[in-house]
Coordinates of C-alpha atoms in Angstrom, one line a residue:
M28 CA 0.0 0.0 0.0
V29 CA 2.7 2.5 1.1
G30 CA 5.5 3.3 -1.3
R31 CA 9.0 2.1 -0.7
F32 CA 10.8 3.6 2.3
P33 CA 13.7 5.9 1.7
R34 CA 17.1 4.2 1.5
S35 CA 18.9 7.4 2.7
G36 CA 18.8 8.6 6.2
R37 CA 17.5 12.0 5.5
A38 CA 13.9 12.6 6.6
T39 CA 12.0 14.6 4.1
P40 CA 8.3 15.4 4.5
N41 CA 7.4 12.7 2.1
H42 CA 9.5 10.2 3.9
W43 CA 8.0 11.2 7.3
R44 CA 4.5 10.7 5.8
K45 CA 5.3 7.3 4.3
A46 CA 6.6 6.2 7.7
G47 CA 3.6 7.8 9.5
L48 CA 1.1 6.1 7.2
L49 CA 2.6 2.7 7.7
V50 CA 2.6 3.2 11.5
A51 CA -0.9 4.6 11.6
A52 CA -2.2 2.0 9.2
L53 CA -0.6 0.0 6.4
V54 CA -3.6 0.5 4.1
V55 CA -6.5 2.7 3.2
F56 CA -10.5 2.4 2.8
A57 CA -14.3 3.7 2.7
P58 CA -17.7 2.1 2.0
A59 CA -21.0 3.9 2.9
L60 CA -22.1 3.7 6.6
A61 CA -25.7 3.6 7.8
A62 CA -26.8 7.0 9.0
L63 CA -27.0 7.7 12.7
E64 CA -30.5 7.8 14.2
D65 CA -31.4 10.7 16.4
P66 CA -28.9 10.9 19.3
V67 CA -30.2 9.2 22.5
T68 CA -29.4 10.2 26.1
G69 CA -26.2 8.8 27.5
D70 CA -22.7 9.9 28.6
A71 CA -21.0 9.9 25.2
D72 CA -18.0 11.8 26.5
A73 CA -17.4 9.1 29.2
L74 CA -17.5 6.4 26.5
L75 CA -14.9 8.3 24.5
A76 CA -12.6 8.4 27.5
K77 CA -13.1 4.7 28.1
M78 CA -12.3 4.0 24.5
S79 CA -8.9 5.6 24.7
V80 CA -8.0 3.4 27.7
A81 CA -9.5 0.3 26.0
V82 CA -7.5 0.8 22.8
R83 CA -4.3 0.9 25.0
D84 CA -5.0 -1.7 27.7
T85 CA -7.2 -4.4 26.2
R86 CA -5.7 -7.6 24.9
Y87 CA -7.1 -8.6 21.5
Q88 CA -6.2 -10.1 18.2
G89 CA -8.2 -10.0 15.0
S90 CA -8.5 -9.1 11.3
F91 CA -9.9 -5.9 9.8
I92 CA -10.4 -4.1 6.5
Y93 CA -9.2 -0.6 5.9
E94 CA -10.4 1.4 2.9
H95 CA -9.7 4.8 1.2
D96 CA -9.7 6.2 -2.3
G97 CA -11.4 3.1 -3.6
R98 CA -8.7 0.7 -2.3
I99 CA -9.5 -2.0 0.2
D100 CA -6.8 -3.9 2.2
A101 CA -7.1 -6.6 4.8
L102 CA -4.8 -6.6 7.9
R103 CA -4.3 -8.7 11.0
I104 CA -3.4 -7.2 14.4
F105 CA -2.1 -8.7 17.6
H106 CA -2.2 -6.4 20.7
A107 CA -0.8 -7.4 24.1
G108 CA -2.2 -4.4 26.0
G109 CA -0.7 -2.2 28.7
R110 CA 1.0 1.2 28.7
D111 CA 4.0 -0.2 26.9
G112 CA 1.8 -2.7 25.1
R113 CA 3.5 -4.7 22.4
E114 CA 1.6 -5.2 19.1
R115 CA 2.1 -6.3 15.6
L116 CA 0.2 -5.4 12.4
L117 CA 0.6 -7.2 9.1
S118 CA -0.9 -7.0 5.7
M119 CA -3.1 -9.9 4.4
S120 CA -3.4 -8.6 0.9
G121 CA -1.1 -6.9 -1.6
A122 CA 2.6 -6.6 -1.0
R123 CA 3.7 -8.1 2.4
S124 CA 4.2 -5.5 5.1
E125 CA 4.6 -5.7 8.8
V126 CA 4.8 -3.2 11.7
V127 CA 6.0 -4.2 15.1
R128 CA 5.7 -1.9 18.1
D129 CA 7.8 -2.8 21.2
G130 CA 8.5 -0.3 23.9
N131 CA 10.2 2.8 22.6
T132 CA 10.7 1.6 19.0
I133 CA 8.6 0.8 16.0
T134 CA 9.9 -1.4 13.2
C135 CA 8.4 -1.2 9.7
M136 CA 9.0 -3.9 7.1
Q137 CA 7.9 -4.0 3.5
A138 CA 8.8 -6.5 0.8
G139 CA 11.8 -5.4 -1.3
S140 CA 12.9 -2.6 1.1
P141 CA 15.2 -2.6 4.2
A142 CA 13.5 -2.5 7.6
L143 CA 12.9 1.0 8.9
L144 CA 13.4 1.8 12.6
L145 CA 11.3 4.6 14.1
P146 CA 11.0 6.1 17.6
N147 CA 7.7 5.5 19.3
F148 CA 6.4 9.0 19.9
G149 CA 4.0 9.3 22.8
A150 CA 1.0 7.0 22.8
A151 CA 1.4 5.7 19.3
H152 CA -0.7 2.7 18.4
L153 CA -1.1 0.6 15.2
L154 CA -4.9 0.6 15.0
P155 CA -6.0 3.2 12.5
L156 CA -8.5 6.1 12.8
V157 CA -8.5 6.3 16.6
P158 CA -9.3 9.9 17.6
V159 CA -7.6 10.9 20.8
A160 CA -9.9 13.4 22.4
S161 CA -7.7 15.4 24.8
G162 CA -7.2 18.9 26.2
P163 CA -9.6 21.1 28.1
S164 CA -10.8 22.9 25.0
F165 CA -11.9 19.7 23.2
G166 CA -15.6 20.6 23.8
K167 CA -15.1 24.0 22.1
F168 CA -14.4 22.4 18.8
Y169 CA -16.2 19.1 18.9
A170 CA -19.6 17.9 20.1
V171 CA -20.0 14.2 21.1
E172 CA -23.3 12.4 20.5
L173 CA -24.6 9.0 21.4
G174 CA -26.2 7.1 18.6
R175 CA -27.9 3.7 18.0
E176 CA -26.7 0.2 18.7
D177 CA -25.1 -2.0 16.0
R178 CA -23.1 -5.2 15.6
V179 CA -19.5 -5.5 14.4
A180 CA -17.6 -8.8 14.1
G181 CA -20.2 -10.5 16.2
Y182 CA -20.0 -8.0 19.1
Q183 CA -22.7 -5.6 20.3
T184 CA -21.7 -2.0 19.9
R185 CA -22.9 1.6 20.5
I186 CA -22.2 4.3 17.9
V187 CA -20.6 7.5 19.2
K188 CA -20.4 10.5 16.8
V189 CA -17.7 13.2 17.2
V190 CA -19.0 16.3 15.4
P191 CA -16.7 19.3 14.5
R192 CA -18.1 22.7 15.3
D193 CA -16.5 24.3 12.2
A194 CA -15.2 23.5 8.7
Y195 CA -11.5 23.2 9.8
R196 CA -11.7 19.6 11.1
Y197 CA -13.3 16.3 10.3
G198 CA -15.8 14.3 12.2
Y199 CA -15.9 10.6 13.3
R200 CA -18.4 7.8 13.8
L201 CA -17.1 5.3 16.3
W202 CA -18.4 1.8 17.0
L203 CA -17.6 0.9 20.7
E204 CA -18.0 -2.6 22.1
D205 CA -20.5 -2.6 24.9
S206 CA -18.5 -4.2 27.7
T207 CA -15.0 -2.9 27.0
Q208 CA -15.6 0.2 24.8
L209 CA -12.9 -1.1 22.5
L210 CA -13.1 0.6 19.1
L211 CA -14.3 -2.0 16.5
R212 CA -15.1 0.3 13.6
S213 CA -14.3 3.9 12.8
A214 CA -15.2 6.3 9.9
V215 CA -13.9 9.8 9.2
I216 CA -16.6 12.1 7.9
D217 CA -16.2 15.4 5.9
A218 CA -18.5 18.5 6.1
A219 CA -20.8 17.1 3.4
G220 CA -21.3 13.8 5.4
H221 CA -19.2 11.7 3.1
D222 CA -17.0 8.9 4.4
L223 CA -13.3 9.6 3.7
E224 CA -11.8 6.6 5.3
Q225 CA -12.9 3.8 7.6
F226 CA -11.8 0.6 9.2
M227 CA -13.9 -2.3 10.5
F228 CA -13.0 -5.5 12.3
V229 CA -14.4 -8.6 10.6
A230 CA -13.0 -11.2 13.0
L231 CA -11.9 -10.4 16.6
E232 CA -11.0 -12.1 19.9
I233 CA -11.3 -9.6 22.8
G234 CA -9.2 -10.7 25.8
A235 CA -7.1 -13.1 23.8
K236 CA -3.4 -12.9 24.8
P237 CA -1.2 -13.0 21.7
K238 CA 1.6 -15.6 21.7
E239 CA 5.2 -14.4 21.8
S240 CA 5.6 -15.5 18.2
D241 CA 2.7 -13.2 17.2
L242 CA 4.4 -10.1 18.5
V243 CA 7.8 -10.4 16.8
P244 CA 8.7 -10.1 13.1
S245 CA 7.9 -13.2 11.0
V246 CA 11.2 -12.8 9.1
E247 CA 14.7 -11.6 10.0
T248 CA 14.9 -7.8 9.7
G249 CA 18.4 -7.8 8.4
A250 CA 19.9 -4.4 7.6
M251 CA 17.9 -1.5 9.0
T252 CA 17.7 2.1 8.2
A253 CA 16.5 5.0 10.4
L254 CA 15.1 8.4 9.9
E255 CA 17.5 11.2 10.5
E256 CA 18.0 11.9 14.2
T257 CA 16.1 14.9 15.3
A258 CA 16.2 17.1 18.4
L259 CA 13.5 19.0 20.1
V260 CA 13.7 22.8 19.6
A261 CA 13.1 24.8 22.8
V262 CA 12.6 28.1 20.9
P263 CA 11.3 27.5 17.3
Q264 CA 12.5 29.8 14.6
W265 CA 9.1 29.4 12.8
R266 CA 5.5 29.6 13.7
V267 CA 2.0 29.4 12.2
A268 CA 0.6 32.9 12.7
D269 CA -3.0 32.1 11.7
A270 CA -3.8 28.5 12.7
P271 CA -7.5 27.8 13.1
A272 CA -8.7 28.2 16.7
G273 CA -7.8 25.2 18.8
F274 CA -4.6 24.1 16.9
E275 CA -1.7 24.5 19.3
L276 CA 2.0 23.8 18.9
L277 CA 2.9 20.5 20.5
R278 CA 6.6 20.4 19.6
A279 CA 9.2 21.6 17.2
Q280 CA 12.1 19.5 15.9
Q281 CA 15.1 19.9 13.6
A282 CA 17.9 17.7 12.5
S283 CA 20.5 17.0 15.2
H284 CA 23.3 17.1 12.7
G285 CA 24.1 18.8 9.4
T286 CA 23.6 22.3 8.1
N287 CA 19.9 22.0 7.1
R288 CA 18.2 24.6 9.3
G289 CA 14.7 23.5 8.5
E290 CA 12.1 22.7 11.2
H291 CA 9.2 20.3 11.7
L292 CA 6.4 21.8 13.7
M293 CA 3.6 19.6 15.1
Y294 CA 0.2 21.1 15.8
S295 CA -2.9 19.5 17.2
D296 CA -6.4 20.5 18.4
G297 CA -6.6 17.4 20.6
V298 CA -8.0 15.2 17.8
A299 CA -6.5 16.2 14.5
S300 CA -2.7 16.5 14.0
V301 CA -0.9 18.7 11.4
S302 CA 2.8 18.6 10.5
V303 CA 4.4 21.8 9.2
Y304 CA 7.8 21.4 7.5
V305 CA 9.9 24.4 6.8
E306 CA 12.9 23.6 4.5
P307 CA 15.4 25.7 2.5
R308 CA 14.4 25.8 -1.1
D309 CA 16.8 25.1 -3.9
A310 CA 17.8 28.5 -5.2
K311 CA 18.2 27.1 -8.7
T312 CA 14.5 26.0 -8.8
P313 CA 12.0 28.6 -9.9
Q314 CA 9.4 29.4 -7.3
A315 CA 6.4 27.2 -7.8
V316 CA 2.7 27.9 -7.5
D317 CA 0.9 26.5 -4.5
R318 CA -0.1 22.9 -4.8
A319 CA -2.8 21.0 -2.9
I320 CA -3.3 17.3 -2.8
A321 CA -6.1 15.4 -1.0
R322 CA -6.0 11.6 -0.4
G323 CA -8.8 10.5 1.7
M324 CA -8.6 12.4 5.0
L325 CA -5.0 13.4 4.3
S326 CA -4.4 17.0 2.9
I327 CA -1.0 18.1 1.7
Y328 CA -0.4 21.8 0.8
T329 CA 2.9 23.2 -0.4
H330 CA 3.8 26.9 -0.6
D331 CA 7.1 28.5 -1.7
M332 CA 8.0 31.5 0.5
G333 CA 11.1 33.2 -0.9
E334 CA 14.1 31.0 0.0
W335 CA 11.9 28.6 2.0
K336 CA 9.5 25.8 1.1
I337 CA 6.5 25.2 3.3
T338 CA 4.9 21.8 3.3
V339 CA 1.8 21.2 5.5
L340 CA 0.2 17.7 5.8
G341 CA -2.4 16.4 8.2
D342 CA -5.6 14.7 8.7
V343 CA -7.6 17.9 8.2
P344 CA -9.6 19.5 5.4
R345 CA -7.7 21.4 2.6
A346 CA -8.8 24.8 4.0
T347 CA -6.9 24.1 7.2
A348 CA -3.7 23.0 5.5
Q349 CA -3.9 26.0 3.2
R350 CA -4.5 28.5 5.9
M351 CA -1.6 27.2 8.0
A352 CA 0.9 27.0 5.1
R353 CA 0.2 30.5 4.0
S354 CA 0.6 32.0 7.5
V355 CA 4.0 30.5 8.4
Q356 CA 6.3 33.3 9.7
A357 CA 9.8 33.5 11.1
T358 CA 9.8 34.2 14.9
A359 CA 11.8 37.0 16.5
T360 CA 14.5 34.4 17.3
A361 CA 15.0 33.3 13.7
V362 CA 18.5 33.5 12.3
V363 CA 18.7 35.5 9.1
R364 CA 20.0 33.3 6.3

């Protein structure tokens, strides 16, 4: 599903996105979902909080489909649970791919490419399309509604709908298993109510403890490559001056070595995440017109700004990526090139 990983160590925005896609989900998908009935009474916010814990702590193993842009792939996942829960995701269709998460590292393997070693940032998990509702301002930008009951992979579920309050973010429909609140199905919805991406378990064993052999790569990883080492930046040289309300800077990073003075800024509103890459532009290349690409829920927007190239990508509408890219500014601490 994902293109080949880079053989060089340098982490360009495209390389970061390829790695991120494989970690977040090896594939992509989207059939139509049944419309929600009128919301019923219930503590939907509490269910959402329980879902986040269940995705992390519950033991399970099963198979699911993941669809986007007309492509459907089948995957199998083994999840040991716990704060440092080990898990393994492997493709069951198309080119063979595997992702193994173990403690502080994530190993990505794809047929015909060397294994790629990634750091495990924060609470990364391999199950796709899991919104992490966090932050005190979450309710300002999203409403949560409780919907009807449904069945997924033989389990009884309740649908929870996460509804954005403006056009700068997407919504979700979530199918939560009744007893554990584990997420069994998820769909990302645009402003017109269209499904952009979704995943759904088709076979699942909740509570099943994976065997040791299920949590390690099925083949020898051999030679491995890694993304360029980065360091956190205490005082960023760049900022997004006009981010939509709610999107706050989480961290800024730059290469630990070398002369490339670009930065990677990560923004989030508590659910959606946006990466902003600022890189020196090749002076020999004519300044290009802005370019926008949409692939399912992923929006990519590039903008040339003098000697710098801005690339914004995230699971947000095009309007969000465009607004952020066009408002990148140097901070007062920036070093003049």
